[in-house]
Short mmCIF file of C-alpha atoms (C1' of nucleotides) in Angstrom, two decimals:
data_model
loop_
_atom_site.label_atom_id
_atom_site.label_comp_id
_atom_site.label_asym_id
_atom_site.label_seq_id
_atom_site.Cartn_x
_atom_site.Cartn_y
_atom_site.Cartn_z
CA MET V 16 -31.61 37.89 56.59
CA ASP V 17 -27.97 38.41 55.67
CA SER V 18 -26.63 38.28 59.20
CA PRO V 19 -23.19 36.66 59.66
CA ASN V 20 -24.87 33.86 61.59
CA TYR V 21 -27.22 33.09 58.72
CA ASP V 22 -24.37 33.16 56.21
CA LYS V 23 -22.32 30.83 58.36
CA GLN V 24 -25.20 28.40 58.65
CA LYS V 25 -25.74 28.56 54.90
CA VAL V 26 -22.06 27.88 54.19
CA GLU V 27 -22.02 24.99 56.62
CA ALA V 28 -25.13 23.51 55.05
CA LEU V 29 -23.60 23.83 51.61
CA GLN V 30 -20.39 22.24 52.86
CA VAL V 31 -22.31 19.31 54.29
CA GLU V 32 -24.23 18.95 51.07
CA LEU V 33 -21.01 19.16 49.05
CA GLU V 34 -19.43 16.52 51.26
CA CYS V 35 -22.44 14.24 50.75
CA LEU V 36 -22.33 14.73 47.00
CA LYS V 37 -18.61 14.07 46.97
CA ARG V 38 -19.08 10.83 48.85
CA GLU V 39 -21.94 9.79 46.63
CA ASN V 40 -19.98 10.61 43.51
CA GLU V 41 -17.04 8.66 44.87
CA ALA V 42 -19.17 5.64 45.64
CA MET V 43 -20.90 5.77 42.29
CA GLY V 44 -17.60 5.90 40.52
CA LEU V 45 -16.49 2.81 42.38
CA ILE V 46 -19.76 1.02 41.72
CA PHE V 47 -19.39 1.88 38.07
CA GLU V 48 -15.84 0.59 38.10
CA THR V 49 -16.87 -2.62 39.81
CA LEU V 50 -19.76 -3.16 37.43
CA SER V 51 -17.45 -2.54 34.50
CA LYS V 52 -14.96 -5.07 35.81
CA LYS V 53 -17.71 -7.61 36.36
CA TYR V 54 -19.00 -6.96 32.86
CA ASN V 55 -15.53 -7.41 31.46
CA ALA V 56 -14.99 -10.64 33.36
CA LEU V 57 -18.32 -11.96 32.15
CA TYR V 58 -17.54 -10.90 28.61
CA GLN V 59 -14.16 -12.65 28.71
CA ALA V 60 -15.84 -15.80 30.09
CA TYR V 61 -18.37 -15.58 27.30
CA LEU V 62 -15.56 -15.29 24.75
CA ARG V 63 -13.82 -18.33 26.18
CA GLN V 64 -17.05 -20.30 26.06
CA GLU V 65 -17.73 -19.25 22.49
CA SER V 66 -14.20 -20.07 21.36
CA ASN V 67 -14.61 -23.56 22.82
CA LYS V 68 -17.64 -24.01 20.57
CA ARG V 69 -15.60 -23.27 17.46
CA PRO V 70 -15.85 -26.17 15.01
CA ARG V 71 -12.20 -25.91 13.93
CA PRO V 72 -10.28 -23.95 16.54
CA ASP V 73 -6.99 -24.44 14.75
CA ASP V 74 -8.28 -23.09 11.47
CA PRO V 75 -5.63 -20.48 10.58
CA VAL V 76 -8.03 -18.41 8.48
CA ALA V 77 -10.96 -18.47 10.87
CA SER V 78 -8.73 -17.63 13.79
CA ARG V 79 -7.78 -14.42 12.01
CA THR V 80 -11.32 -13.44 11.05
CA SER V 81 -12.96 -10.64 12.94
CA GLN V 82 -16.28 -8.94 12.55
CA PHE V 83 -17.31 -5.42 13.50
CA LEU V 84 -20.46 -3.38 13.54
CA VAL V 85 -19.84 0.13 12.33
CA LYS V 86 -22.35 2.94 12.63
CA THR V 87 -22.71 4.92 9.41
CA ASP V 88 -25.12 7.26 7.77
CA PRO V 89 -27.96 5.03 6.46
CA ARG V 90 -28.23 7.30 3.41
CA ASP V 91 -24.61 6.64 2.60
CA GLN V 92 -24.54 3.73 0.14
CA SER V 93 -20.77 3.69 -0.29
CA LEU V 94 -20.14 0.92 2.29
CA VAL V 95 -16.89 2.62 3.22
CA VAL V 96 -15.50 1.79 6.66
CA LYS V 97 -12.83 4.24 7.74
CA ASP V 98 -10.32 2.10 9.58
CA GLY V 99 -6.99 3.63 8.59
CA PHE V 100 -6.07 1.17 5.88
CA GLN V 101 -6.31 1.59 2.12
CA TRP V 102 -8.72 -0.75 0.44
CA ARG V 103 -9.42 -1.51 -3.19
CA LYS V 104 -12.89 -2.69 -4.02
CA TYR V 105 -12.83 -5.75 -6.26
CA GLY V 106 -16.40 -6.90 -6.20
CA GLN V 107 -19.94 -6.48 -5.01
CA LYS V 108 -22.60 -9.10 -4.62
CA VAL V 109 -26.18 -9.32 -3.42
CA THR V 110 -26.42 -12.20 -0.97
CA LYS V 111 -29.40 -14.41 -0.30
CA HIS V 112 -30.28 -13.39 3.24
CA ASN V 113 -29.65 -9.65 2.96
CA PRO V 114 -31.08 -7.39 0.25
CA SER V 115 -28.22 -4.94 0.73
CA PRO V 116 -25.22 -5.65 -1.50
CA ARG V 117 -22.02 -6.95 0.05
CA ALA V 118 -18.84 -5.19 -1.04
CA TYR V 119 -15.47 -6.96 -1.23
CA PHE V 120 -12.23 -5.08 -0.53
CA LYS V 121 -8.53 -5.97 -0.60
CA CYS V 122 -5.88 -4.12 1.36
CA PHE V 123 -3.37 -2.52 -0.97
CA MET V 124 -1.36 -0.44 1.47
CA ALA V 125 1.50 -2.90 1.07
CA PRO V 126 2.27 -5.25 -1.81
CA GLY V 127 1.23 -8.76 -0.99
CA CYS V 128 -0.89 -7.85 2.01
CA PRO V 129 -3.34 -10.76 2.27
CA VAL V 130 -6.06 -8.96 4.20
CA LYS V 131 -9.55 -8.82 2.75
CA LYS V 132 -12.69 -7.34 4.10
CA LYS V 133 -16.37 -7.72 3.36
CA VAL V 134 -18.76 -4.90 4.14
CA GLN V 135 -22.52 -5.28 4.18
CA ARG V 136 -25.28 -3.16 5.60
CA CYS V 137 -26.89 -4.65 8.67
CA MET V 138 -30.30 -6.11 7.85
CA GLU V 139 -31.86 -5.22 11.23
CA ASP V 140 -30.53 -1.68 11.46
CA LYS V 141 -29.52 0.02 8.25
CA SER V 142 -27.59 2.67 10.11
CA TYR V 143 -24.94 0.00 10.79
CA VAL V 144 -22.70 -1.93 8.46
CA VAL V 145 -21.05 -5.25 9.24
CA ALA V 146 -17.36 -5.31 8.34
CA THR V 147 -15.66 -8.70 8.24
CA TYR V 148 -11.85 -8.71 8.17
CA GLU V 149 -9.90 -11.78 7.07
CA GLY V 150 -6.18 -12.27 7.50
CA GLN V 151 -3.43 -10.25 9.11
CA HIS V 152 -1.77 -7.12 7.77
CA ASN V 153 1.91 -7.50 6.95
CA HIS V 154 2.48 -3.76 7.49
CA ASP V 155 1.64 -0.94 9.83
CA VAL V 156 -1.31 1.40 9.63
CA ASP V 157 -0.95 4.50 7.47
CA PRO V 158 0.71 7.22 9.57
CA PRO V 159 -1.25 10.48 9.83
CA GLY V 160 -0.67 12.70 6.84
CA ALA V 161 1.29 10.09 4.93
CA GLY V 162 0.28 8.99 1.48
CA LYS V 163 -2.55 10.37 -0.56
CA SER V 164 -6.07 10.23 0.68
CA LEU V 165 -8.27 7.75 -1.12
CA SER V 166 -12.00 7.44 -1.25
CA SER V 167 -12.01 4.07 0.49
CA SER V 168 -9.61 4.98 3.23
CA CYS V 169 -8.81 7.57 5.80
CA ASN V 170 -5.65 8.66 7.51
CA SER V 171 -6.84 8.35 11.05
CA PRO V 172 -5.15 5.62 13.06
CA ILE V 173 -7.10 2.45 13.24
CA PHE V 174 -10.09 2.66 15.56
CA SER V 175 -8.74 5.71 17.29
CA PRO V 176 -10.01 9.30 17.36
CA ALA V 177 -12.35 8.52 14.51
CA PRO V 178 -15.65 10.34 14.21
CA ALA V 179 -18.21 9.11 16.68
CA THR V 180 -20.25 7.74 13.84
CA SER V 181 -17.56 5.26 12.88
CA VAL V 182 -16.59 3.55 16.07
CA PRO V 183 -16.59 -0.15 15.38
CA PHE V 184 -17.22 -2.74 18.04
CA PRO V 185 -17.27 -6.51 18.02
CA LEU V 186 -20.39 -8.40 17.14
CA PRO V 187 -21.52 -10.44 20.12
CA GLY V 188 -22.72 -13.30 17.96
CA ASN V 189 -19.44 -13.80 16.21
CA PRO V 190 -17.71 -16.96 17.44
CA PHE V 191 -14.43 -15.85 15.89
CA ARG V 192 -13.49 -13.14 18.28
CA PRO V 193 -12.15 -9.85 17.01
CA ALA V 194 -8.85 -8.75 18.36
CA ILE V 195 -10.46 -5.77 20.03
CA THR V 196 -12.25 -6.24 23.31
CA LEU V 197 -13.96 -3.38 25.03
CA GLU V 198 -12.40 -3.10 28.44
CA LEU V 199 -14.85 -0.95 30.30
CA THR V 200 -12.69 -0.57 33.37
CA LEU V 201 -12.80 3.06 34.22
CA SER V 202 -9.78 4.81 35.46
CA GLY V 203 -12.23 5.86 38.10
CA SER V 204 -9.74 5.81 40.93
CA ASP V 205 -7.61 8.31 39.08
CA VAL V 206 -10.56 10.52 38.36
CA LEU V 207 -11.57 10.49 41.97
CA GLN V 208 -7.98 10.83 43.12
CA ASN V 209 -8.74 8.12 45.59
CA ARG V 210 -6.41 5.29 46.45
CA ARG V 211 -8.59 3.41 48.96
CA ASN V 212 -9.62 -0.14 48.37
CA PRO V 213 -12.72 0.08 46.13
CA THR V 214 -14.47 -2.73 47.97
CA SER V 215 -14.04 -1.09 51.36
CA LEU V 216 -15.25 2.24 50.01
CA MET V 217 -18.28 0.59 48.52
CA HIS V 218 -19.02 -1.19 51.78
CA ASP V 219 -18.68 2.16 53.56
CA TYR V 220 -21.13 3.75 51.19
CA ILE V 221 -23.64 0.92 51.44
CA SER V 222 -23.50 0.75 55.23
CA ASN V 223 -23.44 4.54 55.74
CA ASN V 224 -26.45 5.02 53.52
CA ASN V 225 -28.22 1.85 54.57
CA LYS V 226 -28.58 0.81 50.94
CA SER V 227 -28.40 -2.50 49.12
CA ILE V 228 -26.23 -3.11 46.09
CA GLU V 229 -29.44 -3.15 44.02
CA ASP V 230 -30.27 0.33 45.32
CA CYS V 231 -26.82 1.49 44.35
CA VAL V 232 -27.20 0.06 40.85
CA ALA V 233 -30.69 1.58 40.50
CA SER V 234 -29.49 5.00 41.56
CA LEU V 235 -26.49 4.68 39.29
CA ILE V 236 -28.70 3.98 36.30
CA LYS V 237 -30.90 6.97 37.18
CA TYR V 238 -27.83 9.16 37.37
CA PRO V 239 -28.22 11.58 34.41
CA ASN V 240 -24.55 11.45 33.50
CA PHE V 241 -24.36 7.67 33.56
CA THR V 242 -24.85 7.18 29.81
CA PRO V 243 -22.38 9.92 28.77
CA ALA V 244 -19.88 8.61 31.30
CA LEU V 245 -20.29 5.06 30.00
CA ALA V 246 -19.98 6.25 26.39
CA ALA V 247 -16.87 8.24 27.29
CA ALA V 248 -15.37 5.19 29.00
CA VAL V 249 -16.05 3.04 25.94
CA ALA V 250 -14.58 5.67 23.62
CA ARG V 251 -11.54 6.05 25.89
CA SER V 252 -11.13 2.30 25.98
CA ILE V 253 -11.21 2.13 22.17
CA ARG V 254 -8.77 5.00 21.84
CA THR V 255 -6.27 3.55 24.26
CA GLU V 256 -6.53 0.06 22.78
CA PRO V 257 -3.39 -0.74 20.74
CA SER V 258 -4.24 -1.63 17.15
CA LYS V 259 -4.45 -5.39 17.22
CA VAL V 260 -6.73 -5.94 14.17
"C1'" DC F 22 -4.01 9.20 -19.55
"C1'" DG F 23 -3.76 6.72 -15.37
"C1'" DT F 24 -6.33 5.06 -11.58
"C1'" DC F 25 -10.31 3.47 -9.41
"C1'" DT F 26 -15.10 1.70 -9.34
"C1'" DT F 27 -18.76 -0.88 -11.26
"C1'" DT F 28 -20.83 -4.95 -12.73
"C1'" DG F 29 -21.64 -9.06 -15.39
"C1'" DA F 30 -19.36 -13.43 -16.03
"C1'" DC F 31 -17.02 -17.17 -14.30
"C1'" DC F 32 -15.51 -20.54 -10.82
"C1'" DA F 33 -15.58 -23.42 -6.68
"C1'" DG F 34 -17.88 -25.43 -2.82
"C1'" DC F 35 -21.82 -27.47 -0.94
"C1'" DG F 36 -26.34 -29.71 -0.43
"C1'" DC F 37 -29.80 -32.43 -2.49
"C1'" DG L 20 -25.02 -34.33 -11.80
"C1'" DC L 21 -27.44 -30.19 -11.07
"C1'" DG L 22 -28.64 -25.99 -9.05
"C1'" DC L 23 -27.72 -22.55 -5.67
"C1'" DT L 24 -24.71 -19.43 -3.43
"C1'" DG L 25 -20.65 -16.85 -2.26
"C1'" DG L 26 -16.27 -15.20 -3.86
"C1'" DT L 27 -13.21 -13.49 -7.53
"C1'" DC L 28 -11.92 -11.77 -12.08
"C1'" DA L 29 -11.64 -8.54 -15.63
"C1'" DA L 30 -13.51 -5.44 -19.16
"C1'" DA L 31 -15.70 -1.12 -19.49
"C1'" DG L 32 -16.84 3.23 -17.83
"C1'" DA L 33 -16.16 7.24 -14.72
"C1'" DC L 34 -13.34 10.55 -12.82
"C1'" DG L 35 -9.58 13.72 -11.75
#
DNA sequence: CGTCTTTGACCAGCGC
DNA sequence: GCGCTGGTCAAAGACG
């Protein structure tokens, strides 16, 4: 059973299997990267189309309005969005189309900062709040550890290593695009330490395995680590995004 | 006591 | 002009 011949065969079989898995992993990474790029291109095209629909594209206020969905604890009624700035609440109102109250905040990190934000719990999913920012900050974000911590603020840099429950992302229906766009392009080539042309590698994979692009996509979706990998890519993208809000 | 939040009142814009 | 709605103000209360 444990003859040298048997061991050798076993090692060779494992090596072949490892090689196959490596190649598959490589190809999947590239497919993922390509899909992400296609998604991004489509998303950018969508943004361009939506911005063309804007009633007053030169409106200086509207052009600086951005809207975000932020996941929060549905039991938390405070309507606090931790985005790194210091906000003072100056009003709250129940609006017609949403039973949840809308809170009004002004930025007071710097004197004369014109930025305001409205925060309201999402009607469809109460675990999310909709944060609408108006105007542009005339100052930088609070540096970590600087200033005293306030109830309506946090010291984490804007939209960066925040808790997973408070990662904002743009609302697709908002015609006034937020400054943040989720670039889902993986640094997949770096991860795979591969410098070959992605298209040629993908063609290799498809022809070697006699598979269609649909098969590749289907197997990619079935891949158990697909969702975590996608989530990690999104989080990485948000973290590496310079604060443009 | 100073600061911040809450909340009712007030104001402006818009549609009818 | 009137009523509705969203946005802002400011007095009062809460909190550290």
